[in-house]
């Protein structure tokens, strides 16, 4: 696993950020998150974070890309309305998820855009439902940016922490292996010396 992390760390930073952005966009871009592991991709790309500067860059790209995915879904919903649920993609996503996202929107309005960001089952449909319900775009964007910011900070932090932890574990195992080897050599040496003295 650490070999993979090293390979990722050696990739050009713009490429890593581009992939992270595409993954974040796909997570909410009209249901692509059901087919493209966007959330997982963001977590994996975030393992390359190695300092405050790279954290800020990664979080910013993920944040804006996720919000762009929301807006894409919103515009699709605004254009096609509830007919989205009747398409092949809509049926594949499931009527239950569609109804849940609509219910959240009716109950909480723009706030549902923020909270649904952390609900994998409905976050891909809530922007579409918001567009279909003709929720004001300025209110939608404000909620989308807020939810996407919290989501990006959480996921980049989790990915960065996981990457640092795996590297630390690998280093600890490496150091531990040398310590263990040294201990074994010492024990063998003591046993050999003791046996020789007994024979002598």
CSV table of C-alpha atoms in Angstrom, one decimal:
chain,number,residue,atom,x,y,z
A,1,UNK,CA,0.0,0.0,0.0
A,2,UNK,CA,2.8,2.4,0.8
A,3,UNK,CA,4.3,1.7,-2.6
A,4,UNK,CA,1.1,2.9,-4.2
A,5,UNK,CA,1.2,6.0,-2.0
A,6,UNK,CA,4.8,6.7,-3.1
A,7,UNK,CA,3.8,6.3,-6.7
A,8,UNK,CA,1.0,8.8,-6.2
A,9,UNK,CA,3.3,11.2,-4.4
A,10,UNK,CA,5.7,11.1,-7.3
A,11,UNK,CA,3.0,12.2,-9.8
A,12,UNK,CA,2.9,15.9,-10.9
A,13,UNK,CA,0.9,17.9,-8.5
A,14,UNK,CA,-1.3,19.4,-11.2
A,15,UNK,CA,-2.3,15.9,-12.4
A,16,UNK,CA,-3.1,14.8,-8.8
A,17,UNK,CA,-5.3,17.9,-8.3
A,18,UNK,CA,-7.0,17.4,-11.7
A,19,UNK,CA,-7.9,13.8,-10.8
A,20,UNK,CA,-9.1,14.8,-7.4
A,21,UNK,CA,-11.3,17.5,-9.0
A,22,UNK,CA,-12.8,15.1,-11.6
A,23,UNK,CA,-13.5,12.6,-8.8
A,24,UNK,CA,-15.2,15.3,-6.7
A,25,UNK,CA,-17.3,16.5,-9.6
A,26,UNK,CA,-18.3,13.0,-10.6
A,27,UNK,CA,-19.6,12.3,-7.0
A,28,UNK,CA,-22.6,14.7,-7.5
A,29,UNK,CA,-22.6,15.3,-11.2
A,30,UNK,CA,-26.1,13.9,-12.0
A,31,UNK,CA,-25.5,10.5,-10.4
A,32,UNK,CA,-22.1,9.7,-11.8
A,33,UNK,CA,-21.1,8.9,-8.2
A,34,UNK,CA,-23.0,5.7,-8.4
A,35,UNK,CA,-20.8,4.6,-11.3
A,36,UNK,CA,-17.5,6.4,-10.6
A,37,UNK,CA,-16.1,6.0,-7.0
A,38,UNK,CA,-15.6,9.8,-6.6
A,39,UNK,CA,-15.6,9.8,-2.8
A,40,UNK,CA,-13.0,7.0,-2.7
A,41,UNK,CA,-10.9,8.8,-5.4
A,42,UNK,CA,-10.8,12.0,-3.4
A,43,UNK,CA,-9.7,10.1,-0.3
A,44,UNK,CA,-6.9,8.3,-2.3
A,45,UNK,CA,-5.7,11.5,-3.9
A,46,UNK,CA,-5.7,13.2,-0.5
A,47,UNK,CA,-3.1,10.8,0.7
A,48,UNK,CA,-0.5,12.8,-1.3
A,49,UNK,CA,-1.0,15.8,1.0
A,50,UNK,CA,2.2,16.6,2.8
A,51,UNK,CA,1.8,20.0,4.3
A,52,UNK,CA,-0.5,23.0,4.8
A,53,UNK,CA,0.1,24.3,1.3
A,54,UNK,CA,-0.8,21.1,-0.5
A,55,UNK,CA,-3.8,20.6,1.9
A,56,UNK,CA,-5.1,24.0,1.0
A,57,UNK,CA,-4.7,23.4,-2.7
A,58,UNK,CA,-6.3,19.9,-2.6
A,59,UNK,CA,-9.2,21.1,-0.4
A,60,UNK,CA,-9.8,24.1,-2.6
A,61,UNK,CA,-9.9,22.0,-5.8
A,62,UNK,CA,-12.1,19.4,-4.3
A,63,UNK,CA,-14.4,22.0,-2.8
A,64,UNK,CA,-15.0,23.9,-6.0
A,65,UNK,CA,-15.2,20.8,-8.2
A,66,UNK,CA,-17.8,19.3,-5.8
A,67,UNK,CA,-19.9,22.5,-5.9
A,68,UNK,CA,-19.6,22.5,-9.7
A,69,UNK,CA,-21.0,19.0,-9.8
A,70,UNK,CA,-23.9,20.2,-7.7
A,71,UNK,CA,-24.6,23.0,-10.1
A,72,UNK,CA,-24.4,20.6,-13.1
A,73,UNK,CA,-27.1,18.5,-11.4
A,74,UNK,CA,-29.1,21.5,-10.5
A,75,UNK,CA,-29.2,22.7,-14.1
A,76,UNK,CA,-30.2,19.3,-15.4
A,77,UNK,CA,-33.0,19.2,-12.9
A,78,UNK,CA,-34.0,22.8,-13.8
A,79,UNK,CA,-34.1,21.8,-17.5
A,80,UNK,CA,-35.8,18.4,-17.4
A,81,UNK,CA,-37.6,18.6,-14.1
A,82,UNK,CA,-39.1,15.4,-12.6
A,83,UNK,CA,-38.7,13.6,-16.0
A,84,UNK,CA,-35.2,12.8,-14.8
A,85,UNK,CA,-36.6,10.2,-12.4
A,86,UNK,CA,-38.3,8.5,-15.4
A,87,UNK,CA,-35.1,8.1,-17.4
A,88,UNK,CA,-33.0,5.0,-17.4
A,89,UNK,CA,-30.5,6.6,-15.1
A,90,UNK,CA,-33.2,7.9,-12.8
A,91,UNK,CA,-34.7,4.4,-12.6
A,92,UNK,CA,-31.3,2.9,-11.9
A,93,UNK,CA,-30.7,5.4,-9.1
A,94,UNK,CA,-34.0,4.3,-7.6
A,95,UNK,CA,-37.4,5.9,-7.0
A,96,UNK,CA,-36.9,5.7,-3.2
A,97,UNK,CA,-33.8,7.8,-3.3
A,98,UNK,CA,-35.4,10.3,-5.5
A,99,UNK,CA,-38.4,10.6,-3.2
A,100,UNK,CA,-36.1,10.9,-0.2
A,101,UNK,CA,-34.2,13.8,-1.7
A,102,UNK,CA,-37.4,15.5,-2.7
A,103,UNK,CA,-38.8,15.1,0.9
A,104,UNK,CA,-35.6,16.5,2.4
A,105,UNK,CA,-35.9,19.5,0.0
A,106,UNK,CA,-39.5,20.1,0.9
A,107,UNK,CA,-38.9,19.9,4.6
A,108,UNK,CA,-35.6,21.8,4.9
A,109,UNK,CA,-35.3,23.8,1.7
A,110,UNK,CA,-31.7,24.9,0.9
A,111,UNK,CA,-30.4,23.4,4.1
A,112,UNK,CA,-31.0,20.0,2.7
A,113,UNK,CA,-28.4,20.7,0.1
A,114,UNK,CA,-25.9,21.1,2.9
A,115,UNK,CA,-26.9,18.0,4.9
A,116,UNK,CA,-27.4,15.7,1.9
A,117,UNK,CA,-23.8,16.2,1.1
A,118,UNK,CA,-23.0,13.7,3.8
A,119,UNK,CA,-25.7,11.2,2.8
A,120,UNK,CA,-24.3,9.1,0.0
A,121,UNK,CA,-27.6,7.7,-1.0
A,122,UNK,CA,-29.2,11.1,-1.8
A,123,UNK,CA,-26.4,13.6,-2.3
A,124,UNK,CA,-26.3,12.8,-6.1
A,125,UNK,CA,-30.0,13.5,-6.5
A,126,UNK,CA,-30.6,16.5,-4.2
A,127,UNK,CA,-29.1,19.0,-6.7
A,128,UNK,CA,-31.3,17.6,-9.4
A,129,UNK,CA,-34.3,17.7,-7.1
A,130,UNK,CA,-33.5,21.3,-6.2
A,131,UNK,CA,-33.4,22.3,-9.8
A,132,UNK,CA,-36.6,20.5,-10.6
A,133,UNK,CA,-38.3,22.3,-7.6
A,134,UNK,CA,-37.0,25.6,-9.0
A,135,UNK,CA,-35.2,26.4,-5.8
A,136,UNK,CA,-33.6,29.9,-6.3
A,137,UNK,CA,-30.1,29.4,-7.8
A,138,UNK,CA,-28.4,31.9,-5.5
A,139,UNK,CA,-29.8,30.1,-2.4
A,140,UNK,CA,-28.8,26.8,-3.9
A,141,UNK,CA,-25.2,27.9,-4.7
A,142,UNK,CA,-24.7,29.3,-1.2
A,143,UNK,CA,-25.9,26.0,0.3
A,144,UNK,CA,-23.9,24.0,-2.2
A,145,UNK,CA,-20.7,25.9,-1.4
A,146,UNK,CA,-21.2,25.5,2.3
A,147,UNK,CA,-21.8,21.8,2.1
A,148,UNK,CA,-19.1,21.2,-0.4
A,149,UNK,CA,-16.6,23.1,1.8
A,150,UNK,CA,-17.4,21.0,4.8
A,151,UNK,CA,-17.3,17.8,2.8
A,152,UNK,CA,-14.0,18.6,1.1
A,153,UNK,CA,-12.2,19.6,4.3
A,154,UNK,CA,-13.4,16.4,6.0
A,155,UNK,CA,-12.4,14.1,3.2
A,156,UNK,CA,-9.1,15.7,2.4
A,157,UNK,CA,-8.2,15.6,6.1
A,158,UNK,CA,-9.2,11.9,6.4
A,159,UNK,CA,-7.2,11.0,3.3
A,160,UNK,CA,-4.2,13.0,4.4
A,161,UNK,CA,-4.3,11.5,7.9
A,162,UNK,CA,-4.6,8.0,6.5
A,163,UNK,CA,-1.7,8.6,4.1
A,164,UNK,CA,0.5,9.9,7.0
A,165,UNK,CA,-0.5,7.0,9.2
A,166,UNK,CA,0.2,4.4,6.6
A,167,UNK,CA,3.7,5.9,6.1
A,168,UNK,CA,4.3,6.0,9.8
A,169,UNK,CA,3.2,2.4,10.2
A,170,UNK,CA,5.5,1.3,7.3
A,171,UNK,CA,8.4,3.2,8.9
A,172,UNK,CA,7.6,1.7,12.3
A,173,UNK,CA,7.5,-1.8,10.8
A,174,UNK,CA,10.7,-1.1,9.1
A,175,UNK,CA,12.4,0.1,12.3
A,176,UNK,CA,10.7,-2.7,14.2
A,177,UNK,CA,12.0,-5.3,11.8
A,178,UNK,CA,15.6,-4.1,12.3
A,179,UNK,CA,15.1,-4.1,16.1
A,180,UNK,CA,13.7,-7.6,16.0
A,181,UNK,CA,16.5,-8.8,13.8
A,182,UNK,CA,19.1,-7.3,16.1
A,183,UNK,CA,17.3,-8.9,19.1
A,184,UNK,CA,17.4,-12.4,17.4
A,185,UNK,CA,21.1,-12.0,16.5
A,186,UNK,CA,21.8,-11.0,20.1
A,187,UNK,CA,19.9,-14.1,21.5
A,188,UNK,CA,21.6,-16.4,19.1
A,189,UNK,CA,25.0,-15.0,20.1
A,190,UNK,CA,24.3,-15.4,23.8
A,191,UNK,CA,23.1,-19.0,23.3
A,192,UNK,CA,26.3,-19.8,21.3
A,193,UNK,CA,28.5,-18.2,24.0
A,194,UNK,CA,26.7,-20.0,26.8
A,195,UNK,CA,27.0,-23.4,25.1
A,196,UNK,CA,30.7,-22.9,24.4
A,197,UNK,CA,31.4,-22.1,28.0
A,198,UNK,CA,29.5,-25.1,29.2
A,199,UNK,CA,31.5,-27.3,26.8
A,200,UNK,CA,34.7,-25.7,27.9
